[in-house]
mmCIF file of C-alpha atoms in Angstrom:
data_model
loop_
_atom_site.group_PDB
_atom_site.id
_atom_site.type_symbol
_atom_site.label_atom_id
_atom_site.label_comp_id
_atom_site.label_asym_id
_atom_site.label_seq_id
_atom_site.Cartn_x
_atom_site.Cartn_y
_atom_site.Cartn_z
ATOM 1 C CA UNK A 103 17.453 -11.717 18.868
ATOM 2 C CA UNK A 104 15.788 -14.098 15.984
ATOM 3 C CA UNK A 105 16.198 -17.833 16.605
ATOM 4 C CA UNK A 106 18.473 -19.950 14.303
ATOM 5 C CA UNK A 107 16.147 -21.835 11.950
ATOM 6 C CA UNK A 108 16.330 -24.324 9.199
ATOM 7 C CA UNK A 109 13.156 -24.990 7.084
ATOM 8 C CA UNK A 110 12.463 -28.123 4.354
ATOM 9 C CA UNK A 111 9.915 -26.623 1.381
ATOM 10 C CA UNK A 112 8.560 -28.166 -1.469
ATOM 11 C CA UNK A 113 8.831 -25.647 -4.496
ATOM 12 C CA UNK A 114 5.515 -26.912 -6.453
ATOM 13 C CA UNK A 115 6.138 -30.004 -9.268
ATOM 14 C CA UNK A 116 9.187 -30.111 -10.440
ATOM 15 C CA UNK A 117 8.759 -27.745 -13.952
ATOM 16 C CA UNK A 118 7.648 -25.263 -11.889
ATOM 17 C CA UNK A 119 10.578 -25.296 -8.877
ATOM 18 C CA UNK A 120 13.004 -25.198 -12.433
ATOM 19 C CA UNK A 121 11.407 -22.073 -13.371
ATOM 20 C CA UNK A 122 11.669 -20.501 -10.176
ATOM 21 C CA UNK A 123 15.052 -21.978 -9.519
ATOM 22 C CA UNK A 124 16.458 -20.151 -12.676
ATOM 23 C CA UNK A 125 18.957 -21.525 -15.079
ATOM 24 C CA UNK A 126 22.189 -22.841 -12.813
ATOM 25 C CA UNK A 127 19.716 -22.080 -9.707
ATOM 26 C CA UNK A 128 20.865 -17.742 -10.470
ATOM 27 C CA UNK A 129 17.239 -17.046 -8.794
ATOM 28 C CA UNK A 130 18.071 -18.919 -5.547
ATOM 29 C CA UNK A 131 21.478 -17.129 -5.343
ATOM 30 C CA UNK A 132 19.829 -14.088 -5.649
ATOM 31 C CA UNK A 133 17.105 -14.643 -3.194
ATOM 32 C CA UNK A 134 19.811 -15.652 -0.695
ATOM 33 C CA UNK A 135 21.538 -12.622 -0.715
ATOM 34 C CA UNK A 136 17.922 -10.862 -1.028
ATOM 35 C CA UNK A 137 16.947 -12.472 2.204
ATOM 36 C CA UNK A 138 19.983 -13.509 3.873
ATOM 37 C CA UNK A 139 19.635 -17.223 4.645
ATOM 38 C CA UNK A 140 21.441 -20.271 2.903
ATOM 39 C CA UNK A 141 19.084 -22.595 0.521
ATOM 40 C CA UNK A 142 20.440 -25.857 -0.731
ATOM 41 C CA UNK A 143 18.281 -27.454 -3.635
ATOM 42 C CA UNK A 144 17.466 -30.579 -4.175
ATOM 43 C CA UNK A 145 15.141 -31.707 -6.709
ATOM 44 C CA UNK A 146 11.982 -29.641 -6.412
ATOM 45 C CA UNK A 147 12.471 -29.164 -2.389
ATOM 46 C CA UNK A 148 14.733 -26.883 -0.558
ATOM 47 C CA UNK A 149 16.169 -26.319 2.981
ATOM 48 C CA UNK A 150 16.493 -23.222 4.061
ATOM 49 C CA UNK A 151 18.647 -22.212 7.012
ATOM 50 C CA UNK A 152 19.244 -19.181 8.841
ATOM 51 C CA UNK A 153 17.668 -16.493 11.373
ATOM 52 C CA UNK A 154 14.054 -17.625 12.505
ATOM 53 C CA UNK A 155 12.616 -14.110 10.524
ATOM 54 C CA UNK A 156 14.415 -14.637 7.413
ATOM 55 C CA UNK A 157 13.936 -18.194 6.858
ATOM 56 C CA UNK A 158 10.254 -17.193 7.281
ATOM 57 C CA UNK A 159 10.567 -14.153 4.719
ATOM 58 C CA UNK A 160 12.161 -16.375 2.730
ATOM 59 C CA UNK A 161 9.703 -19.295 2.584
ATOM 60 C CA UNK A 162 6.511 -16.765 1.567
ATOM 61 C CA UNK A 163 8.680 -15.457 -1.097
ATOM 62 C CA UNK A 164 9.255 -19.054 -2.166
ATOM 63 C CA UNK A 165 5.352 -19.446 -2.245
ATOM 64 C CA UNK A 166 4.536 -16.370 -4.076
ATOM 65 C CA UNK A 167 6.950 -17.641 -6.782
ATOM 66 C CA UNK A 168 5.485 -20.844 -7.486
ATOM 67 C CA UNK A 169 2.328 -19.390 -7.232
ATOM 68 C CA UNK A 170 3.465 -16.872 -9.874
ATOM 69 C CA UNK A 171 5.345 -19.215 -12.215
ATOM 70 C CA UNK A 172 1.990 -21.842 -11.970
ATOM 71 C CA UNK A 173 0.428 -18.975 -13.313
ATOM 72 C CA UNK A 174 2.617 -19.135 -16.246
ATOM 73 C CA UNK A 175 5.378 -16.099 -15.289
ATOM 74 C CA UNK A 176 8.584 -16.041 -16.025
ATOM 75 C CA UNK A 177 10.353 -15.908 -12.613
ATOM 76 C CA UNK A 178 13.745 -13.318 -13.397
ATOM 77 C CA UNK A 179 15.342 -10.868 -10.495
ATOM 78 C CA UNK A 180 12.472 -7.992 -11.324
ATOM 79 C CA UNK A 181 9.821 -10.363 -10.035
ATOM 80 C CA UNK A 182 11.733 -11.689 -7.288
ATOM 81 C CA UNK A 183 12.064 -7.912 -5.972
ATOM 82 C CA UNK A 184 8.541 -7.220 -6.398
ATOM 83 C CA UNK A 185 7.054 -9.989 -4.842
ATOM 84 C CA UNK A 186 9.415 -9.442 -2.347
ATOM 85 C CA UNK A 187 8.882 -6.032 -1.920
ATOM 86 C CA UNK A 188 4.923 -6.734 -2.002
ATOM 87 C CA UNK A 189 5.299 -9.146 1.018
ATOM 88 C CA UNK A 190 7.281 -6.843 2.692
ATOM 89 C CA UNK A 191 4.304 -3.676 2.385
ATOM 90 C CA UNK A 192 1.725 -7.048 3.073
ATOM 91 C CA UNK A 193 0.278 -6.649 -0.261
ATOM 92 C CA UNK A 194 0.183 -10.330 -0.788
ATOM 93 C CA UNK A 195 -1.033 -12.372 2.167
ATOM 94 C CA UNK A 196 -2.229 -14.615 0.266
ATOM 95 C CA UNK A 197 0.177 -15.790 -1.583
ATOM 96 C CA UNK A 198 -2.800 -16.313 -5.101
ATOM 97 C CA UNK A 199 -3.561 -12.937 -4.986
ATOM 98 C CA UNK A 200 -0.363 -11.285 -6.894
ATOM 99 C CA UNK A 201 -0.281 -14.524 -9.474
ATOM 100 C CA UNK A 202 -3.877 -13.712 -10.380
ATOM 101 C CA UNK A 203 -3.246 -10.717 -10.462
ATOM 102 C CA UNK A 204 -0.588 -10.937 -12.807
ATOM 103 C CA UNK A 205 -1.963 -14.256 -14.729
ATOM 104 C CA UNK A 206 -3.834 -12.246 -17.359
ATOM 105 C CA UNK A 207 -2.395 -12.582 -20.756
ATOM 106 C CA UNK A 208 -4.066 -9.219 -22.621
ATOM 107 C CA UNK A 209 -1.708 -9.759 -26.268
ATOM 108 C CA UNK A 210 0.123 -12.888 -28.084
ATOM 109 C CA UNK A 211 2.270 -11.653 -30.669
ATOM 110 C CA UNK A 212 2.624 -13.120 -33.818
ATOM 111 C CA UNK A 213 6.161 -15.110 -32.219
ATOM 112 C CA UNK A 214 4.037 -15.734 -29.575
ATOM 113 C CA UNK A 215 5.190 -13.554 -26.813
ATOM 114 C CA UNK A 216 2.793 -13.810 -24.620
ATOM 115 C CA UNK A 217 2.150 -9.959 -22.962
ATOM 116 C CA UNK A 218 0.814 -9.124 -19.248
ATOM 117 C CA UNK A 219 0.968 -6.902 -16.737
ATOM 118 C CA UNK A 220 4.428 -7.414 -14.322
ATOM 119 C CA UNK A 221 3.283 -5.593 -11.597
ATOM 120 C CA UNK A 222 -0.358 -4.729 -9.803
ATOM 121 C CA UNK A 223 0.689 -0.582 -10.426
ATOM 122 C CA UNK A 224 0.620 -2.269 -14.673
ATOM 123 C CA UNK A 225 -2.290 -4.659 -14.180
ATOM 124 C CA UNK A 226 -4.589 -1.086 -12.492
ATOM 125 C CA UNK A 227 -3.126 1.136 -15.791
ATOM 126 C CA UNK A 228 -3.788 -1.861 -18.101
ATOM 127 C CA UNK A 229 -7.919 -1.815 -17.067
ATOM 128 C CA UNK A 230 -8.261 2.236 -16.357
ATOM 129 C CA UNK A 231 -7.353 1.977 -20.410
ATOM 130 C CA UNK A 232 -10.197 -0.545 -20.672
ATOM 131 C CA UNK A 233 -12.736 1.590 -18.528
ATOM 132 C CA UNK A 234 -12.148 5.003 -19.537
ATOM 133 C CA UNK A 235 -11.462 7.279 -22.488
ATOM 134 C CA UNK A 236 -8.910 9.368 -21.431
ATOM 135 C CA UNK A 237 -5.844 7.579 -19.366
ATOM 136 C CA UNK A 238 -3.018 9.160 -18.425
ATOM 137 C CA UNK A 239 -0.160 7.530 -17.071
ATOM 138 C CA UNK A 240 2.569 8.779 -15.270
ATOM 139 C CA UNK A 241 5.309 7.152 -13.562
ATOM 140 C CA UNK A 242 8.778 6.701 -13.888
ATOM 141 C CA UNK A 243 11.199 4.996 -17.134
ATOM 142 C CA UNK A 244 10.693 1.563 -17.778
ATOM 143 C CA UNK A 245 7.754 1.483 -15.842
ATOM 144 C CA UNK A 246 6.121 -0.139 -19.080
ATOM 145 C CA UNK A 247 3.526 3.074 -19.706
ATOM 146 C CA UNK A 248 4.297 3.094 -23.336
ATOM 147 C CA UNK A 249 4.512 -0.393 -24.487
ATOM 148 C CA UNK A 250 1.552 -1.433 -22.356
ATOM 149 C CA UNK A 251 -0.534 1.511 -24.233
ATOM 150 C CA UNK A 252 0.475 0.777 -27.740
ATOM 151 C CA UNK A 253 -0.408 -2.943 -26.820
ATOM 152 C CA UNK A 254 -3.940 -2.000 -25.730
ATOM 153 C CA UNK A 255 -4.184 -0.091 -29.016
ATOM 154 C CA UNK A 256 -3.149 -2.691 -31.194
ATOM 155 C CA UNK A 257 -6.108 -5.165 -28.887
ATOM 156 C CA UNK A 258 -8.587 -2.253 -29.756
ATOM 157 C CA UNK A 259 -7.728 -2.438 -33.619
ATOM 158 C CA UNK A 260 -7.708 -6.146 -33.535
ATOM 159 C CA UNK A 261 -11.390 -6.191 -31.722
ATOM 160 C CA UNK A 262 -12.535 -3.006 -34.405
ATOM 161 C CA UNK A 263 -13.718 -1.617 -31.354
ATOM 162 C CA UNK A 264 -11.240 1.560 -33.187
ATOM 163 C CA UNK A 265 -10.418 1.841 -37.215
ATOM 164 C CA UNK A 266 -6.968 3.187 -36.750
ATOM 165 C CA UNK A 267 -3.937 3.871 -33.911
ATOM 166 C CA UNK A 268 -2.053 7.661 -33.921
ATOM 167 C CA UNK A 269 0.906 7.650 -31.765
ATOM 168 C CA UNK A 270 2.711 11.351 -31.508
ATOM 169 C CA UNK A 271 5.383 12.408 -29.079
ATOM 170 C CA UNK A 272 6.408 16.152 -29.409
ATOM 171 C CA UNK A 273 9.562 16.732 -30.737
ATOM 172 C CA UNK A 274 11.441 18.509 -28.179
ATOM 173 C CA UNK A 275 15.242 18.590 -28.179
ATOM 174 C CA UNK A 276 17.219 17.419 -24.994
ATOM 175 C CA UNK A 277 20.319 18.553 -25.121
ATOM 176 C CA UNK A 278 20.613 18.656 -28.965
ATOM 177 C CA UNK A 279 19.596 21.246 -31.829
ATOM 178 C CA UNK A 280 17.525 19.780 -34.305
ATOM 179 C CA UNK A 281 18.540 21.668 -37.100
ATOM 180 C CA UNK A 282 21.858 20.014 -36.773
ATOM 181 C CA UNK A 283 20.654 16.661 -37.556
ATOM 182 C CA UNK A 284 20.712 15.790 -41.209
ATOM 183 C CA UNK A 285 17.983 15.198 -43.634
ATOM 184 C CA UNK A 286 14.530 16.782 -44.099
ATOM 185 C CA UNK A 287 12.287 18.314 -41.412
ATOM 186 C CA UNK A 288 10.861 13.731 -41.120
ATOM 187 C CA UNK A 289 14.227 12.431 -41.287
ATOM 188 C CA UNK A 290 14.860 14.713 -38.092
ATOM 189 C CA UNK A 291 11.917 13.879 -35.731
ATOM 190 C CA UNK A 292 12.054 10.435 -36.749
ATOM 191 C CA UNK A 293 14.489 9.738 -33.809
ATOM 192 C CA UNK A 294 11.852 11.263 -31.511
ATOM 193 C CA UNK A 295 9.375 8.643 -32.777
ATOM 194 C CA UNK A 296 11.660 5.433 -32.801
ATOM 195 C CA UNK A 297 10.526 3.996 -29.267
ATOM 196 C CA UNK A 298 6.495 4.406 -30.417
ATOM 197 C CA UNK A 299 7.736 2.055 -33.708
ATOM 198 C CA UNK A 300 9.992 0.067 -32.027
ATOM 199 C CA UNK A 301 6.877 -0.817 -29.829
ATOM 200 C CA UNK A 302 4.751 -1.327 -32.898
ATOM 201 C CA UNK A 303 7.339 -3.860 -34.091
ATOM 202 C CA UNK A 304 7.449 -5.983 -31.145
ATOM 203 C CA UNK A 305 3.901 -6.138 -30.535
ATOM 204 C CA UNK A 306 3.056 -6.910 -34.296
ATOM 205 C CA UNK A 307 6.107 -7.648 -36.468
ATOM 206 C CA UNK A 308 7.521 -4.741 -38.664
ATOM 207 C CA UNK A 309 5.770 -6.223 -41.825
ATOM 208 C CA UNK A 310 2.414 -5.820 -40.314
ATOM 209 C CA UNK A 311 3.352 -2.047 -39.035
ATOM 210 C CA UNK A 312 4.443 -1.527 -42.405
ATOM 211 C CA UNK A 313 1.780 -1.961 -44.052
ATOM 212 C CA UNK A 314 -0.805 -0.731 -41.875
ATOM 213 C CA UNK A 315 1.166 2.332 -41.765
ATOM 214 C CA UNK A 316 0.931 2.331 -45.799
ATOM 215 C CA UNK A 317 -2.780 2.086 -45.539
ATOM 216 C CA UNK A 318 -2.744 5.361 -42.759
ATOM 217 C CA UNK A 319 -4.477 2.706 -40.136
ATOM 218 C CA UNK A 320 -1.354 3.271 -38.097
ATOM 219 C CA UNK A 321 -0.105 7.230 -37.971
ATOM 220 C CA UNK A 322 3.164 7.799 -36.162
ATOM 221 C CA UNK A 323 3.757 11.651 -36.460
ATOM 222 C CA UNK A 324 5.254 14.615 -34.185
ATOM 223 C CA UNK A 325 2.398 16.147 -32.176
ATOM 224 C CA UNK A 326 2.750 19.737 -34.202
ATOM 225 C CA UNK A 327 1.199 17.198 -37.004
ATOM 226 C CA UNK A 328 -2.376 16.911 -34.668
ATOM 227 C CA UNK A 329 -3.398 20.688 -34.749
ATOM 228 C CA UNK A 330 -6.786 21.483 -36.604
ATOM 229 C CA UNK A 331 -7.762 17.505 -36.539
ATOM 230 C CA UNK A 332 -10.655 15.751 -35.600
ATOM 231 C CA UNK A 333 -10.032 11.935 -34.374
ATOM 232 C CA UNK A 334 -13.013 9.882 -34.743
ATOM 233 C CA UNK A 335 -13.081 6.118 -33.963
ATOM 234 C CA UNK A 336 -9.083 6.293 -33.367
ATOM 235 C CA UNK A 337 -6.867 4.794 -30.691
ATOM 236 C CA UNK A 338 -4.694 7.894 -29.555
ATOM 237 C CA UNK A 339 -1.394 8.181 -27.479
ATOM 238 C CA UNK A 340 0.403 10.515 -26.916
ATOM 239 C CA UNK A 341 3.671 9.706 -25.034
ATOM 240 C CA UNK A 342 6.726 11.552 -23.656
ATOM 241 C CA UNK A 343 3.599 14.527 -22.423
ATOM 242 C CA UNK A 344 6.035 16.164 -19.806
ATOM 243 C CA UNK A 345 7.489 17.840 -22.633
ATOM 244 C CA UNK A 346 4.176 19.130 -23.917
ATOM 245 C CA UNK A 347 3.422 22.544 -23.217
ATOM 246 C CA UNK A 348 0.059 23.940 -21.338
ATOM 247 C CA UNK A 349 -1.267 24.979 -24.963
ATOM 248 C CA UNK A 350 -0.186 21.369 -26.679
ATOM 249 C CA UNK A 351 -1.538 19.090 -24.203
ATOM 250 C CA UNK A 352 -5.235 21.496 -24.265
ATOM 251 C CA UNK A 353 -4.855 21.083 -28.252
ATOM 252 C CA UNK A 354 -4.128 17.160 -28.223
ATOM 253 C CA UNK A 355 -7.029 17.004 -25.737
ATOM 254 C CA UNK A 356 -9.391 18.900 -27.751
ATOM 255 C CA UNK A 357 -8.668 16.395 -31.001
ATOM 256 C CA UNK A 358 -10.197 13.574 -29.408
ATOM 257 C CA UNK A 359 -13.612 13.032 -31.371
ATOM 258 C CA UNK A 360 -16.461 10.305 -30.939
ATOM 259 C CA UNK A 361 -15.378 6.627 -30.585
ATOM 260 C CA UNK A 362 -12.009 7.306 -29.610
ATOM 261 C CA UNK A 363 -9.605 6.576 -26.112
ATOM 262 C CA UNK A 364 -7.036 8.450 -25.804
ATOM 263 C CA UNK A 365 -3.923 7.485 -23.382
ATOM 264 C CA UNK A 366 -1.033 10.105 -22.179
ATOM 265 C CA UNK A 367 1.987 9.055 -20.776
ATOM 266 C CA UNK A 368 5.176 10.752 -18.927
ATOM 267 C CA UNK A 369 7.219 11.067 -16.558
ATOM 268 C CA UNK A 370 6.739 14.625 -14.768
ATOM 269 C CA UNK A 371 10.585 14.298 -13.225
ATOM 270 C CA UNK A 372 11.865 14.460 -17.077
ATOM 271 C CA UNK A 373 10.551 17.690 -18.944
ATOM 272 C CA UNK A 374 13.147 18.931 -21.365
ATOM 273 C CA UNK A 375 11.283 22.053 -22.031
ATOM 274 C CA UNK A 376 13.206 25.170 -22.268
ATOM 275 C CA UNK A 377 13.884 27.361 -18.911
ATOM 276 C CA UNK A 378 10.938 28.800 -17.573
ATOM 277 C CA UNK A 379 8.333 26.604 -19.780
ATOM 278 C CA UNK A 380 5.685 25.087 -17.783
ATOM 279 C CA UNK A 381 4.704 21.482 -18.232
ATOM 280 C CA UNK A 382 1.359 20.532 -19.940
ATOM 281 C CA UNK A 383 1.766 17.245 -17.828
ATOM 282 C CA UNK A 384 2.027 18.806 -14.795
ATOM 283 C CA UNK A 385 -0.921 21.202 -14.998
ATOM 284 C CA UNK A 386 -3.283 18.749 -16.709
ATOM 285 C CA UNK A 387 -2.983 17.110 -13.481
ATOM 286 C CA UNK A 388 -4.520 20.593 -11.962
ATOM 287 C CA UNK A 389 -6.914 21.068 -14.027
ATOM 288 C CA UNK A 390 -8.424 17.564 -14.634
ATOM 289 C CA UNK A 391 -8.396 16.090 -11.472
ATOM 290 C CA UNK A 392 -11.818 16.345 -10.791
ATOM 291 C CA UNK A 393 -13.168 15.634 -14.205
ATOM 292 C CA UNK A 394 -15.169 12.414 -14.451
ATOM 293 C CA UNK A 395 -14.203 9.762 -17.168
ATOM 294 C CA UNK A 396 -10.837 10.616 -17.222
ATOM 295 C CA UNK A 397 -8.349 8.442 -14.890
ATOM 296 C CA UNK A 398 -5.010 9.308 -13.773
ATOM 297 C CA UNK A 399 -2.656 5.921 -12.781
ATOM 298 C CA UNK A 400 0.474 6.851 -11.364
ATOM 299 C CA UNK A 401 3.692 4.414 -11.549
ATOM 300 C CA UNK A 402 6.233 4.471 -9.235
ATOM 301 C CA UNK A 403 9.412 2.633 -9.235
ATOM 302 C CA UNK A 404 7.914 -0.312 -7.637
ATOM 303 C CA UNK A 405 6.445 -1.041 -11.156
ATOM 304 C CA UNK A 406 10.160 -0.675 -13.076
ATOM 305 C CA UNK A 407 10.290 -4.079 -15.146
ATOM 306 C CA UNK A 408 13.850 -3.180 -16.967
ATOM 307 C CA UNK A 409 17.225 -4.010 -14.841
ATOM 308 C CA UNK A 410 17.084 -3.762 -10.994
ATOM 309 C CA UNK A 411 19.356 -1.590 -11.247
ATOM 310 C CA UNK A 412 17.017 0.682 -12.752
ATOM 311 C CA UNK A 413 14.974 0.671 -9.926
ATOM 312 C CA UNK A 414 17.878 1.818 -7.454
ATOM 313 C CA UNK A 415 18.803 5.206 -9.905
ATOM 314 C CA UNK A 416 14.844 6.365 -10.061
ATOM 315 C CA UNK A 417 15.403 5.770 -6.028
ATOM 316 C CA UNK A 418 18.973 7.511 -5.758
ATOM 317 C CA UNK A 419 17.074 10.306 -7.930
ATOM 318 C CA UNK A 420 14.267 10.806 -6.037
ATOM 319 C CA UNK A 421 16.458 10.940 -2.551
ATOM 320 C CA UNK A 422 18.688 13.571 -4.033
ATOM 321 C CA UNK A 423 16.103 15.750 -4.947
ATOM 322 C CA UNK A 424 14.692 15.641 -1.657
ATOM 323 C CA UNK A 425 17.617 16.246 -0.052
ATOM 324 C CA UNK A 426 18.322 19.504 -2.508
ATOM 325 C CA UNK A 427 14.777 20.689 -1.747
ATOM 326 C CA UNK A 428 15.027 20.262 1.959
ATOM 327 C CA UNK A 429 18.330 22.143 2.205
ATOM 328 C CA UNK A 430 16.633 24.880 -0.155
ATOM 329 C CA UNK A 431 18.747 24.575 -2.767
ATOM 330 C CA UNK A 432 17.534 23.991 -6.604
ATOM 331 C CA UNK A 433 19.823 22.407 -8.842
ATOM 332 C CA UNK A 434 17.250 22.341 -12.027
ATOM 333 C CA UNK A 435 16.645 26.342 -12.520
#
């Protein structure tokens, strides 16, 4: 049985134990009923009581956070739970490694958002898109595979190292009929091709999208729009590539022409495609294993940066599949 404990820690200067405190000291609440141990705050040093292996769980976490926010991070409750869950699979022994890891600022926007990786799963994805050609990425919702491509596309453009970005998505209905939606055949797939602009917009401000989209240096269209192309000197991504079918995903491949990277993203545990219809995802991951210069990073839900709670339903998924599977019964025909 662990010994009672109680611990005093300095949390860095004092700007940086504020930033890992959290506004009203939320963070430390959090953390205590992450680790469960009592801190009391005062100024930039904290006591920490409670079980001997807590209190010490507790103090590394405290270090990886001021590590992190002296790296300039924001320290919110995803963080928290990664760095905690990266201590806990002793991926961070020393306690620099993750906050140099994650110190890297890749894109400023023009507010000034300053863009990097949140996790070491985002920080590997971010430089397989700087070493290779072909990327894919594959990994759960809000595991940041989209946004972090269309960032490294707009870095490309900005360095000319491409003339123009094409993002495409196919235009496959979940749930809903297409032809019931109103407006022309645009107006309809538009919807499917919101989250690629709303990307565009964050990273560079909707007036600059606007008019580089005017100009045809930035192409949003629905991947049917790709066939008989050549894409020379272009950024390319296609996202949402479960839904892709065998024949797409060989015909988006096949576009890719000289001076171009291309990155795919999806999440193989999402494909919308009708009964029976085998993923292009899926087997591209057959077929191209093996083939040199392209990389395959996989996500996982360790790399989720939306709410925790996100983190907890991709988990709750994954177990009742599992579970369905092991008692050899299919609920997804």
């Amino acid at each position: 049985m662990s010994k009672y404990r109680e611990v005093r820690f300095t949390v860095g200067t004092y700007g940086e134990a504020l930033t890992v405190f959290g506004i009203g000291d939320e963070n430390l609440s959090y953390i205590e009923s992450l680790t469960q141990v009592k801190i009391v705050a005062r100024g930039n040093e904290v006591l920490i009581t409670g079980n001997e292996e807590d209190v010490e769980k507790t103090r590394k976490l405290l270090e990886q956070l001021v590590s992190l926010a002296r790296a300039g991070n924001g320290i919110d409750v995803g963080l928290i739970n990664y760095a905690s869950e990266m201590l806990e699979q002793d991926q961070a022994q020393d306690t620099d490694n993750l906050a140099d890891a994650l110190s890297e600022v890749i894109f400023t926007t023009p507010r000034g958002k300053k863009i990097r990786p949140k996790t070491l799963g985002q920080k590997s994805y971010v430089q397989a898109i700087r070493d290779y050609d072909i990327v894919f990425g594959i990994g759960p919702a809000g595991t940041g595979k989209t946004y972090l491509a269309v960032v490294m596309a707009v870095l490309a453009l900005k360095n000319k190292e491409v003339n123009r970005i094409v993002l495409t998505r196919p235009a496959v209905e979940a749930g809903e009929k297409l032809g019931f939606l109103p407006g022309d055949l645009q107006e309809k797939v538009n919807p499917y091709l919101r989250p690629l602009h709303d990307s565009l917009y964050d990273t560079l401000g909707m007036d600059k999208v606007e008019k580089l989209m005017e100009r045809t240096v930035i192409e949003v269209a629905p991947l049917a729009y790709m066939r008989g192309r050549t894409l020379d000197d272009a950024f390319i991504i296609l996202d949402e590539a479960q839904n892709t079918t065998p024949e797409q995903m060989k015909m988006f491949l096949t576009r890719i022409g000289f001076g171009s990277k291309a990155v795919i993203t999806g999440d193989v545990t999402q494909v919308d495609l009708p009964k029976g219809q085998y993923s292009g995802l899926i087997e591209a991951q057959q077929v191209l294993e093996k083939v040199k210069g392209i990389s395959f990073q996989y996500l996982t839900e360790a790399d989720v940066v939306r709410h925790p709670l996100v983190q907890e339903i991709i988990r709750a998924y994954e177990f009742f599949d599992k579970d369905n599977q092991d008692n050899g019964r299919c609920v997804r025909d």
